């Protein structure tokens, strides 16, 4: 979505001026379309040593009829670069990354992808290996900042023995679904991923519930989950029922009017999902409110209501939704954090408390033995500046700055957040657990 | 699916028709006339109501057997109001629809029609409803102007046309506005009711008690979330606009009478329903249809009865017809009034409810008018309009039936299987519609 600045630098005069002054020029990002190829252009796949993930990715891409190359030919423009550094053991090994990626950076198409694959530093054997594994994060984030024209760079860290779980993440990062995901680290660990019958409908046959589905990001989540094949239970407060009905009818789901803070909210959601749709596979805790005030002026009701809706309701509903008769084994829980929960935000102590709390919840739930045994994954998205009705009300200057303070020089769209959530919701992402992925275009805030 | 070894029971047609299930309902909050919904048409409101129902029950893109609804105040362009609303909704465009009209009985009559077709196996599902706006009312041409223009239209030559148009008069600019008046008596419904109230000696205080209870019950129902799955907000309104949770007999006692004459007048704006805009709809189906979709069955439609009275000669009060419908229902069902767990008597006016109850208690009335050996008897007031009624919610004429059917079905369901409820709706033209629901 174009802001005033983006509009100006797209005009003939603005374009010239921006180029001369070296100002950022946001481009229209490549986003998912059913009929579009997974990647736009050939993909260079390379790696260090036996590079097991690179081999996997080559097979995956070839099965999709994507052109896979080993080096940049003169005059070709690449759609993506995938570098497997899983066998990196010493700082000297990083030279492979430099020598592979450096020559490609001037040969990338708009909205190209750089995907670096490594091992988790937590599994490292010795000081040097740990250090070099962590180096990959610094390199990837720096590449993200160097890239232009909608291109992104992300790092995938694969735990030992978890190579088989990497496919959905590689697909996500290469595709238009990850348009506004930049400079992120995604960890792939244990879990048994199930490949969907049709990658165009990775959620076919699944039942999802989305809270706060009446408008904005929530409505977009419902739409993307339904597009990917899920039946969606759309939940919002009774007073938002008119917009909620629109969402539910648009996605062919059902509308459930309830306040997530009600004591019986979890039970009612579960009953609805089970009686109407035969079960529950995906829970997206998206409902959230803001009641901004500087802490100096913050009253107890603003404080309590934000914590109640954004955090306490999730804890309470999960007792039922994740109980023995709740979500099916192998199900997926997705929470919505915020960049404010990572970086903090002036006037948002209450909101940041709730959104940082969500991250703490992901940490605890994703390592919970009972949930792990049941194969239930728990992840979160942390949106940055997303163009919604809410951000449209932000004062002009603040809004323009918010749009520009990231590597893609633009705000994200609700669908960008929704795409990441849908990726977490796939059974193919069973090995993706405990991640907090920022959908922020590599925002400078809290980076 | 039928197999050779297990023949389908439906092939051996049973004598008793199946009962239609009330699956759920939806309405928009009712707005006071000339307020929030001033610019919403009947079609807008009915479409929004259908869409809310479709969303609640996951029917987007689906075809239901029939949609039956109506409006009392209706524009001539809305000749196909219900079908047009279906086409504007998220239902499949292959869903048939038709309009009905029985004044304030429209909504309940629509539900009975759908239920009967389901009972007969002609359809497996249907939506019944109604909508009305007193704000976006049809204003017609002055009758004299209309006649003059029609005459000009019939003219065959320019001279004849010019001659016909000489009939135009300035006073023909005054439009014809729909009025809440009985055509055969020239009296408003309120004036009629005032006569009946006086006849039955209904006190001002008793009327105000009914009105206060209506507001208090409706407010309590909202507070406990009763309407969370019965209502979808519309144009920013989330509750009925007429609702005054803090209403009391003391406050209502301060209002001046608006119907009736002299010191004996008892009917005020507080104990009479205000003009209102809104719409309501109910989803009905066979038990099998509901089960296939995992939809709840709140109640079944057990029976229904209409009646009409001769109010023109003054033999009976305009809104007393339900009093006559009840004994037929009770006899057919082998029930007493006291057997019902809940009773919904549409509050056209508080005095309507009180006169009806008084008539059933009167030995003389039950003997002379209803031909009964004994009076029908007293109703336990704790069963009456327990979640509020039209005095608090408002009464968009054709929408009231849908409001009551859905709310009563849910309330009966809360009471438990087998609980029975009675619905009574009086209507213009001296008519009444009644129905019995039983919790599933």
PDB file of C-alpha atoms in Angstrom, chain B residues 177-420:
ATOM      1  CA  UNK B 177     -48.823   9.034   3.839  1.00  0.00           C
ATOM      2  CA  UNK B 178     -49.469   5.601   5.353  1.00  0.00           C
ATOM      3  CA  UNK B 179     -51.332   5.853   8.638  1.00  0.00           C
ATOM      4  CA  UNK B 180     -51.694   3.511  11.560  1.00  0.00           C
ATOM      5  CA  UNK B 181     -55.449   3.587  11.161  1.00  0.00           C
ATOM      6  CA  UNK B 182     -58.005   0.859  10.634  1.00  0.00           C
ATOM      7  CA  UNK B 183     -59.599   1.610   7.237  1.00  0.00           C
ATOM      8  CA  UNK B 184     -63.061   0.441   8.292  1.00  0.00           C
ATOM      9  CA  UNK B 185     -63.318   2.428  11.508  1.00  0.00           C
ATOM     10  CA  UNK B 186     -60.978   5.347  10.932  1.00  0.00           C
ATOM     11  CA  UNK B 187     -59.647   4.765  14.423  1.00  0.00           C
ATOM     12  CA  UNK B 188     -55.980   4.271  15.191  1.00  0.00           C
ATOM     13  CA  UNK B 189     -54.906   1.021  16.754  1.00  0.00           C
ATOM     14  CA  UNK B 190     -54.238   2.880  19.997  1.00  0.00           C
ATOM     15  CA  UNK B 191     -57.756   4.316  20.067  1.00  0.00           C
ATOM     16  CA  UNK B 192     -59.172   0.869  19.481  1.00  0.00           C
ATOM     17  CA  UNK B 193     -57.044  -0.555  22.254  1.00  0.00           C
ATOM     18  CA  UNK B 194     -58.072   2.237  24.587  1.00  0.00           C
ATOM     19  CA  UNK B 195     -61.709   1.212  24.132  1.00  0.00           C
ATOM     20  CA  UNK B 196     -60.917  -2.432  24.939  1.00  0.00           C
ATOM     21  CA  UNK B 197     -58.762  -1.464  27.908  1.00  0.00           C
ATOM     22  CA  UNK B 198     -61.563   0.641  29.325  1.00  0.00           C
ATOM     23  CA  UNK B 199     -64.026  -2.186  28.775  1.00  0.00           C
ATOM     24  CA  UNK B 200     -61.835  -4.607  30.725  1.00  0.00           C
ATOM     25  CA  UNK B 201     -61.037  -2.007  33.369  1.00  0.00           C
ATOM     26  CA  UNK B 202     -57.304  -2.361  32.956  1.00  0.00           C
ATOM     27  CA  UNK B 203     -55.505   0.003  35.309  1.00  0.00           C
ATOM     28  CA  UNK B 204     -52.740   2.412  34.441  1.00  0.00           C
ATOM     29  CA  UNK B 205     -50.545   0.937  37.133  1.00  0.00           C
ATOM     30  CA  UNK B 206     -50.927  -2.626  35.824  1.00  0.00           C
ATOM     31  CA  UNK B 207     -49.967  -1.419  32.354  1.00  0.00           C
ATOM     32  CA  UNK B 208     -46.919   0.406  33.640  1.00  0.00           C
ATOM     33  CA  UNK B 209     -45.884  -2.722  35.536  1.00  0.00           C
ATOM     34  CA  UNK B 210     -45.967  -4.694  32.292  1.00  0.00           C
ATOM     35  CA  UNK B 211     -43.908  -2.020  30.559  1.00  0.00           C
ATOM     36  CA  UNK B 212     -41.296  -1.759  33.320  1.00  0.00           C
ATOM     37  CA  UNK B 213     -40.949  -5.551  33.436  1.00  0.00           C
ATOM     38  CA  UNK B 214     -40.452  -5.645  29.674  1.00  0.00           C
ATOM     39  CA  UNK B 215     -37.541  -3.209  29.875  1.00  0.00           C
ATOM     40  CA  UNK B 216     -36.006  -4.885  32.923  1.00  0.00           C
ATOM     41  CA  UNK B 217     -36.280  -8.369  31.428  1.00  0.00           C
ATOM     42  CA  UNK B 218     -34.835  -7.307  28.091  1.00  0.00           C
ATOM     43  CA  UNK B 219     -31.931  -5.497  29.769  1.00  0.00           C
ATOM     44  CA  UNK B 220     -31.184  -8.534  31.929  1.00  0.00           C
ATOM     45  CA  UNK B 221     -31.238 -10.778  28.858  1.00  0.00           C
ATOM     46  CA  UNK B 222     -28.703  -8.523  27.130  1.00  0.00           C
ATOM     47  CA  UNK B 223     -26.529  -8.445  30.231  1.00  0.00           C
ATOM     48  CA  UNK B 224     -26.339 -12.217  30.472  1.00  0.00           C
ATOM     49  CA  UNK B 225     -25.407 -12.488  26.789  1.00  0.00           C
ATOM     50  CA  UNK B 226     -28.726 -14.047  25.789  1.00  0.00           C
ATOM     51  CA  UNK B 227     -28.738 -12.166  22.497  1.00  0.00           C
ATOM     52  CA  UNK B 228     -25.110 -12.907  21.570  1.00  0.00           C
ATOM     53  CA  UNK B 229     -26.276 -15.577  19.126  1.00  0.00           C
ATOM     54  CA  UNK B 230     -29.645 -14.064  18.272  1.00  0.00           C
ATOM     55  CA  UNK B 231     -28.618 -10.659  17.052  1.00  0.00           C
ATOM     56  CA  UNK B 232     -26.153  -9.022  14.659  1.00  0.00           C
ATOM     57  CA  UNK B 233     -25.426  -5.310  15.006  1.00  0.00           C
ATOM     58  CA  UNK B 234     -26.460  -3.010  12.184  1.00  0.00           C
ATOM     59  CA  UNK B 235     -25.344   0.525  11.363  1.00  0.00           C
ATOM     60  CA  UNK B 236     -23.472   0.815  14.649  1.00  0.00           C
ATOM     61  CA  UNK B 237     -26.453  -0.163  16.791  1.00  0.00           C
ATOM     62  CA  UNK B 238     -25.684  -3.083  19.122  1.00  0.00           C
ATOM     63  CA  UNK B 239     -28.811  -3.071  21.299  1.00  0.00           C
ATOM     64  CA  UNK B 240     -32.440  -2.160  20.802  1.00  0.00           C
ATOM     65  CA  UNK B 241     -32.587   1.601  20.817  1.00  0.00           C
ATOM     66  CA  UNK B 242     -35.862   1.783  22.703  1.00  0.00           C
ATOM     67  CA  UNK B 243     -34.524  -0.199  25.661  1.00  0.00           C
ATOM     68  CA  UNK B 244     -34.422   1.690  28.942  1.00  0.00           C
ATOM     69  CA  UNK B 245     -32.775  -0.595  31.488  1.00  0.00           C
ATOM     70  CA  UNK B 246     -33.584   1.785  34.335  1.00  0.00           C
ATOM     71  CA  UNK B 247     -37.283   1.941  33.494  1.00  0.00           C
ATOM     72  CA  UNK B 248     -39.580   1.739  36.521  1.00  0.00           C
ATOM     73  CA  UNK B 249     -43.252   2.005  37.356  1.00  0.00           C
ATOM     74  CA  UNK B 250     -42.504   5.317  39.105  1.00  0.00           C
ATOM     75  CA  UNK B 251     -40.905   6.838  36.001  1.00  0.00           C
ATOM     76  CA  UNK B 252     -43.588   5.501  33.683  1.00  0.00           C
ATOM     77  CA  UNK B 253     -46.300   6.946  35.976  1.00  0.00           C
ATOM     78  CA  UNK B 254     -45.152  10.474  35.067  1.00  0.00           C
ATOM     79  CA  UNK B 255     -46.093  10.164  31.385  1.00  0.00           C
ATOM     80  CA  UNK B 256     -49.289  11.696  30.025  1.00  0.00           C
ATOM     81  CA  UNK B 257     -51.849   9.494  28.284  1.00  0.00           C
ATOM     82  CA  UNK B 258     -51.797   9.564  24.490  1.00  0.00           C
ATOM     83  CA  UNK B 259     -54.699   7.255  23.655  1.00  0.00           C
ATOM     84  CA  UNK B 260     -58.219   7.375  25.040  1.00  0.00           C
ATOM     85  CA  UNK B 261     -60.021  10.424  26.353  1.00  0.00           C
ATOM     86  CA  UNK B 262     -60.707  12.100  29.665  1.00  0.00           C
ATOM     87  CA  UNK B 263     -59.440  11.371  33.146  1.00  0.00           C
ATOM     88  CA  UNK B 264     -59.825   7.614  32.630  1.00  0.00           C
ATOM     89  CA  UNK B 265     -57.219   7.476  29.835  1.00  0.00           C
ATOM     90  CA  UNK B 266     -54.437   5.106  30.773  1.00  0.00           C
ATOM     91  CA  UNK B 267     -52.370   4.459  27.666  1.00  0.00           C
ATOM     92  CA  UNK B 268     -49.101   6.402  27.435  1.00  0.00           C
ATOM     93  CA  UNK B 269     -46.083   6.397  25.150  1.00  0.00           C
ATOM     94  CA  UNK B 270     -44.422   4.276  27.839  1.00  0.00           C
ATOM     95  CA  UNK B 271     -46.936   1.449  27.871  1.00  0.00           C
ATOM     96  CA  UNK B 272     -47.550   1.481  24.098  1.00  0.00           C
ATOM     97  CA  UNK B 273     -44.986   0.284  21.566  1.00  0.00           C
ATOM     98  CA  UNK B 274     -43.153   3.015  19.686  1.00  0.00           C
ATOM     99  CA  UNK B 275     -42.802   3.069  15.893  1.00  0.00           C
ATOM    100  CA  UNK B 276     -39.661   1.110  15.140  1.00  0.00           C
ATOM    101  CA  UNK B 277     -37.414  -0.042  12.286  1.00  0.00           C
ATOM    102  CA  UNK B 278     -35.848  -3.481  12.102  1.00  0.00           C
ATOM    103  CA  UNK B 279     -35.860  -6.993  10.745  1.00  0.00           C
ATOM    104  CA  UNK B 280     -35.710 -10.556  12.055  1.00  0.00           C
ATOM    105  CA  UNK B 281     -35.349 -14.049  10.621  1.00  0.00           C
ATOM    106  CA  UNK B 282     -35.504 -17.636  11.836  1.00  0.00           C
ATOM    107  CA  UNK B 283     -33.798 -20.717  10.404  1.00  0.00           C
ATOM    108  CA  UNK B 284     -36.019 -23.797  10.313  1.00  0.00           C
ATOM    109  CA  UNK B 285     -35.293 -27.252   9.017  1.00  0.00           C
ATOM    110  CA  UNK B 286     -35.886 -30.939   9.423  1.00  0.00           C
ATOM    111  CA  UNK B 287     -33.949 -32.661  12.185  1.00  0.00           C
ATOM    112  CA  UNK B 288     -31.990 -34.535   9.523  1.00  0.00           C
ATOM    113  CA  UNK B 289     -31.063 -31.369   7.655  1.00  0.00           C
ATOM    114  CA  UNK B 290     -29.791 -29.835  10.903  1.00  0.00           C
ATOM    115  CA  UNK B 291     -27.879 -32.964  11.884  1.00  0.00           C
ATOM    116  CA  UNK B 292     -26.145 -33.191   8.509  1.00  0.00           C
ATOM    117  CA  UNK B 293     -24.710 -29.748   9.107  1.00  0.00           C
ATOM    118  CA  UNK B 294     -23.981 -30.163  12.781  1.00  0.00           C
ATOM    119  CA  UNK B 295     -26.542 -27.462  13.517  1.00  0.00           C
ATOM    120  CA  UNK B 296     -28.358 -27.305  16.841  1.00  0.00           C
ATOM    121  CA  UNK B 297     -32.073 -27.934  17.184  1.00  0.00           C
ATOM    122  CA  UNK B 298     -33.433 -25.577  19.801  1.00  0.00           C
ATOM    123  CA  UNK B 299     -37.097 -26.457  19.551  1.00  0.00           C
ATOM    124  CA  UNK B 300     -39.791 -27.876  17.291  1.00  0.00           C
ATOM    125  CA  UNK B 301     -42.879 -26.161  15.954  1.00  0.00           C
ATOM    126  CA  UNK B 302     -45.735 -28.147  17.478  1.00  0.00           C
ATOM    127  CA  UNK B 303     -48.875 -26.393  16.300  1.00  0.00           C
ATOM    128  CA  UNK B 304     -50.308 -23.069  15.172  1.00  0.00           C
ATOM    129  CA  UNK B 305     -53.662 -21.343  15.008  1.00  0.00           C
ATOM    130  CA  UNK B 306     -55.043 -18.093  13.665  1.00  0.00           C
ATOM    131  CA  UNK B 307     -58.298 -16.326  14.552  1.00  0.00           C
ATOM    132  CA  UNK B 308     -60.117 -13.141  13.591  1.00  0.00           C
ATOM    133  CA  UNK B 309     -62.753 -11.048  15.351  1.00  0.00           C
ATOM    134  CA  UNK B 310     -65.524  -8.728  14.267  1.00  0.00           C
ATOM    135  CA  UNK B 311     -64.159  -5.469  15.553  1.00  0.00           C
ATOM    136  CA  UNK B 312     -65.858  -3.328  12.884  1.00  0.00           C
ATOM    137  CA  UNK B 313     -69.290  -3.531  14.524  1.00  0.00           C
ATOM    138  CA  UNK B 314     -67.708  -3.175  17.909  1.00  0.00           C
ATOM    139  CA  UNK B 315     -68.611  -6.741  18.874  1.00  0.00           C
ATOM    140  CA  UNK B 316     -65.037  -7.410  19.936  1.00  0.00           C
ATOM    141  CA  UNK B 317     -61.884  -5.441  20.539  1.00  0.00           C
ATOM    142  CA  UNK B 318     -59.507  -5.005  17.586  1.00  0.00           C
ATOM    143  CA  UNK B 319     -56.596  -6.857  19.186  1.00  0.00           C
ATOM    144  CA  UNK B 320     -58.514  -9.628  20.978  1.00  0.00           C
ATOM    145  CA  UNK B 321     -58.293 -12.314  18.293  1.00  0.00           C
ATOM    146  CA  UNK B 322     -55.539 -14.339  20.047  1.00  0.00           C
ATOM    147  CA  UNK B 323     -57.941 -14.885  22.944  1.00  0.00           C
ATOM    148  CA  UNK B 324     -60.103 -16.820  20.481  1.00  0.00           C
ATOM    149  CA  UNK B 325     -57.260 -18.799  18.923  1.00  0.00           C
ATOM    150  CA  UNK B 326     -56.014 -20.270  22.195  1.00  0.00           C
ATOM    151  CA  UNK B 327     -58.895 -22.655  23.094  1.00  0.00           C
ATOM    152  CA  UNK B 328     -58.617 -24.342  19.693  1.00  0.00           C
ATOM    153  CA  UNK B 329     -54.894 -24.934  20.242  1.00  0.00           C
ATOM    154  CA  UNK B 330     -55.401 -26.174  23.793  1.00  0.00           C
ATOM    155  CA  UNK B 331     -58.097 -28.593  22.738  1.00  0.00           C
ATOM    156  CA  UNK B 332     -56.068 -29.957  19.860  1.00  0.00           C
ATOM    157  CA  UNK B 333     -53.012 -30.426  22.047  1.00  0.00           C
ATOM    158  CA  UNK B 334     -54.877 -31.594  25.130  1.00  0.00           C
ATOM    159  CA  UNK B 335     -53.221 -28.856  27.144  1.00  0.00           C
ATOM    160  CA  UNK B 336     -54.086 -26.185  29.667  1.00  0.00           C
ATOM    161  CA  UNK B 337     -52.700 -22.661  29.542  1.00  0.00           C
ATOM    162  CA  UNK B 338     -50.975 -23.448  32.811  1.00  0.00           C
ATOM    163  CA  UNK B 339     -49.081 -26.340  31.184  1.00  0.00           C
ATOM    164  CA  UNK B 340     -46.842 -23.975  29.241  1.00  0.00           C
ATOM    165  CA  UNK B 341     -43.392 -23.319  30.656  1.00  0.00           C
ATOM    166  CA  UNK B 342     -43.071 -19.979  28.889  1.00  0.00           C
ATOM    167  CA  UNK B 343     -45.605 -17.666  27.258  1.00  0.00           C
ATOM    168  CA  UNK B 344     -44.861 -14.858  24.817  1.00  0.00           C
ATOM    169  CA  UNK B 345     -47.669 -12.382  24.340  1.00  0.00           C
ATOM    170  CA  UNK B 346     -46.637  -9.654  21.904  1.00  0.00           C
ATOM    171  CA  UNK B 347     -46.891  -6.327  23.680  1.00  0.00           C
ATOM    172  CA  UNK B 348     -48.606  -4.197  21.063  1.00  0.00           C
ATOM    173  CA  UNK B 349     -49.686  -2.286  24.112  1.00  0.00           C
ATOM    174  CA  UNK B 350     -49.344  -3.295  27.748  1.00  0.00           C
ATOM    175  CA  UNK B 351     -53.134  -3.268  27.834  1.00  0.00           C
ATOM    176  CA  UNK B 352     -53.295  -5.836  25.001  1.00  0.00           C
ATOM    177  CA  UNK B 353     -51.504  -8.324  27.215  1.00  0.00           C
ATOM    178  CA  UNK B 354     -53.649  -7.483  30.218  1.00  0.00           C
ATOM    179  CA  UNK B 355     -56.966  -7.627  28.318  1.00  0.00           C
ATOM    180  CA  UNK B 356     -56.051 -10.983  26.802  1.00  0.00           C
ATOM    181  CA  UNK B 357     -55.088 -12.409  30.199  1.00  0.00           C
ATOM    182  CA  UNK B 358     -58.238 -10.961  31.766  1.00  0.00           C
ATOM    183  CA  UNK B 359     -60.403 -12.509  29.063  1.00  0.00           C
ATOM    184  CA  UNK B 360     -58.923 -15.944  29.699  1.00  0.00           C
ATOM    185  CA  UNK B 361     -59.565 -15.524  33.419  1.00  0.00           C
ATOM    186  CA  UNK B 362     -63.164 -14.379  32.897  1.00  0.00           C
ATOM    187  CA  UNK B 363     -65.781 -17.062  33.352  1.00  0.00           C
ATOM    188  CA  UNK B 364     -68.274 -14.964  31.435  1.00  0.00           C
ATOM    189  CA  UNK B 365     -65.986 -14.331  28.452  1.00  0.00           C
ATOM    190  CA  UNK B 366     -64.825 -17.935  28.252  1.00  0.00           C
ATOM    191  CA  UNK B 367     -68.413 -19.150  28.436  1.00  0.00           C
ATOM    192  CA  UNK B 368     -70.166 -16.613  26.193  1.00  0.00           C
ATOM    193  CA  UNK B 369     -67.467 -15.849  23.671  1.00  0.00           C
ATOM    194  CA  UNK B 370     -65.312 -18.969  23.612  1.00  0.00           C
ATOM    195  CA  UNK B 371     -68.050 -21.483  24.423  1.00  0.00           C
ATOM    196  CA  UNK B 372     -66.028 -23.074  27.229  1.00  0.00           C
ATOM    197  CA  UNK B 373     -67.391 -24.752  30.341  1.00  0.00           C
ATOM    198  CA  UNK B 374     -64.773 -23.217  32.562  1.00  0.00           C
ATOM    199  CA  UNK B 375     -62.430 -20.248  32.279  1.00  0.00           C
ATOM    200  CA  UNK B 376     -59.012 -20.864  30.787  1.00  0.00           C
ATOM    201  CA  UNK B 377     -57.663 -19.444  33.974  1.00  0.00           C
ATOM    202  CA  UNK B 378     -54.786 -17.455  35.320  1.00  0.00           C
ATOM    203  CA  UNK B 379     -51.283 -17.388  33.891  1.00  0.00           C
ATOM    204  CA  UNK B 380     -48.310 -17.455  36.236  1.00  0.00           C
ATOM    205  CA  UNK B 381     -46.759 -14.089  35.385  1.00  0.00           C
ATOM    206  CA  UNK B 382     -43.243 -15.431  35.985  1.00  0.00           C
ATOM    207  CA  UNK B 383     -43.633 -17.360  32.703  1.00  0.00           C
ATOM    208  CA  UNK B 384     -44.657 -14.300  30.692  1.00  0.00           C
ATOM    209  CA  UNK B 385     -42.278 -12.510  28.304  1.00  0.00           C
ATOM    210  CA  UNK B 386     -39.284 -13.511  30.413  1.00  0.00           C
ATOM    211  CA  UNK B 387     -36.698 -11.918  28.107  1.00  0.00           C
ATOM    212  CA  UNK B 388     -38.674  -8.750  27.443  1.00  0.00           C
ATOM    213  CA  UNK B 389     -41.037  -8.030  24.598  1.00  0.00           C
ATOM    214  CA  UNK B 390     -42.134  -5.338  22.185  1.00  0.00           C
ATOM    215  CA  UNK B 391     -42.618  -2.535  24.708  1.00  0.00           C
ATOM    216  CA  UNK B 392     -38.877  -2.588  25.388  1.00  0.00           C
ATOM    217  CA  UNK B 393     -37.468  -4.007  22.160  1.00  0.00           C
ATOM    218  CA  UNK B 394     -39.760  -2.108  19.832  1.00  0.00           C
ATOM    219  CA  UNK B 395     -42.046  -3.528  17.212  1.00  0.00           C
ATOM    220  CA  UNK B 396     -41.092  -3.280  13.547  1.00  0.00           C
ATOM    221  CA  UNK B 397     -44.381  -4.881  12.549  1.00  0.00           C
ATOM    222  CA  UNK B 398     -43.348  -7.856  10.396  1.00  0.00           C
ATOM    223  CA  UNK B 399     -40.128  -8.429  12.363  1.00  0.00           C
ATOM    224  CA  UNK B 400     -41.771  -9.231  15.672  1.00  0.00           C
ATOM    225  CA  UNK B 401     -42.710 -12.834  14.844  1.00  0.00           C
ATOM    226  CA  UNK B 402     -39.129 -13.749  13.979  1.00  0.00           C
ATOM    227  CA  UNK B 403     -37.842 -12.056  17.113  1.00  0.00           C
ATOM    228  CA  UNK B 404     -40.205 -14.022  19.320  1.00  0.00           C
ATOM    229  CA  UNK B 405     -39.809 -17.440  17.647  1.00  0.00           C
ATOM    230  CA  UNK B 406     -36.000 -17.370  17.891  1.00  0.00           C
ATOM    231  CA  UNK B 407     -35.877 -15.983  21.430  1.00  0.00           C
ATOM    232  CA  UNK B 408     -38.530 -18.372  22.731  1.00  0.00           C
ATOM    233  CA  UNK B 409     -36.894 -21.376  21.065  1.00  0.00           C
ATOM    234  CA  UNK B 410     -33.608 -20.512  22.786  1.00  0.00           C
ATOM    235  CA  UNK B 411     -35.265 -19.852  26.143  1.00  0.00           C
ATOM    236  CA  UNK B 412     -37.144 -23.164  25.962  1.00  0.00           C
ATOM    237  CA  UNK B 413     -33.934 -24.963  25.031  1.00  0.00           C
ATOM    238  CA  UNK B 414     -32.311 -23.501  28.135  1.00  0.00           C
ATOM    239  CA  UNK B 415     -35.185 -24.906  30.206  1.00  0.00           C
ATOM    240  CA  UNK B 416     -34.578 -28.375  28.853  1.00  0.00           C
ATOM    241  CA  UNK B 417     -36.077 -30.903  26.489  1.00  0.00           C
ATOM    242  CA  UNK B 418     -39.855 -31.045  26.407  1.00  0.00           C
ATOM    243  CA  UNK B 419     -40.460 -27.527  27.721  1.00  0.00           C
ATOM    244  CA  UNK B 420     -43.351 -25.949  25.863  1.00  0.00           C
TER     245      UNK B 420
END
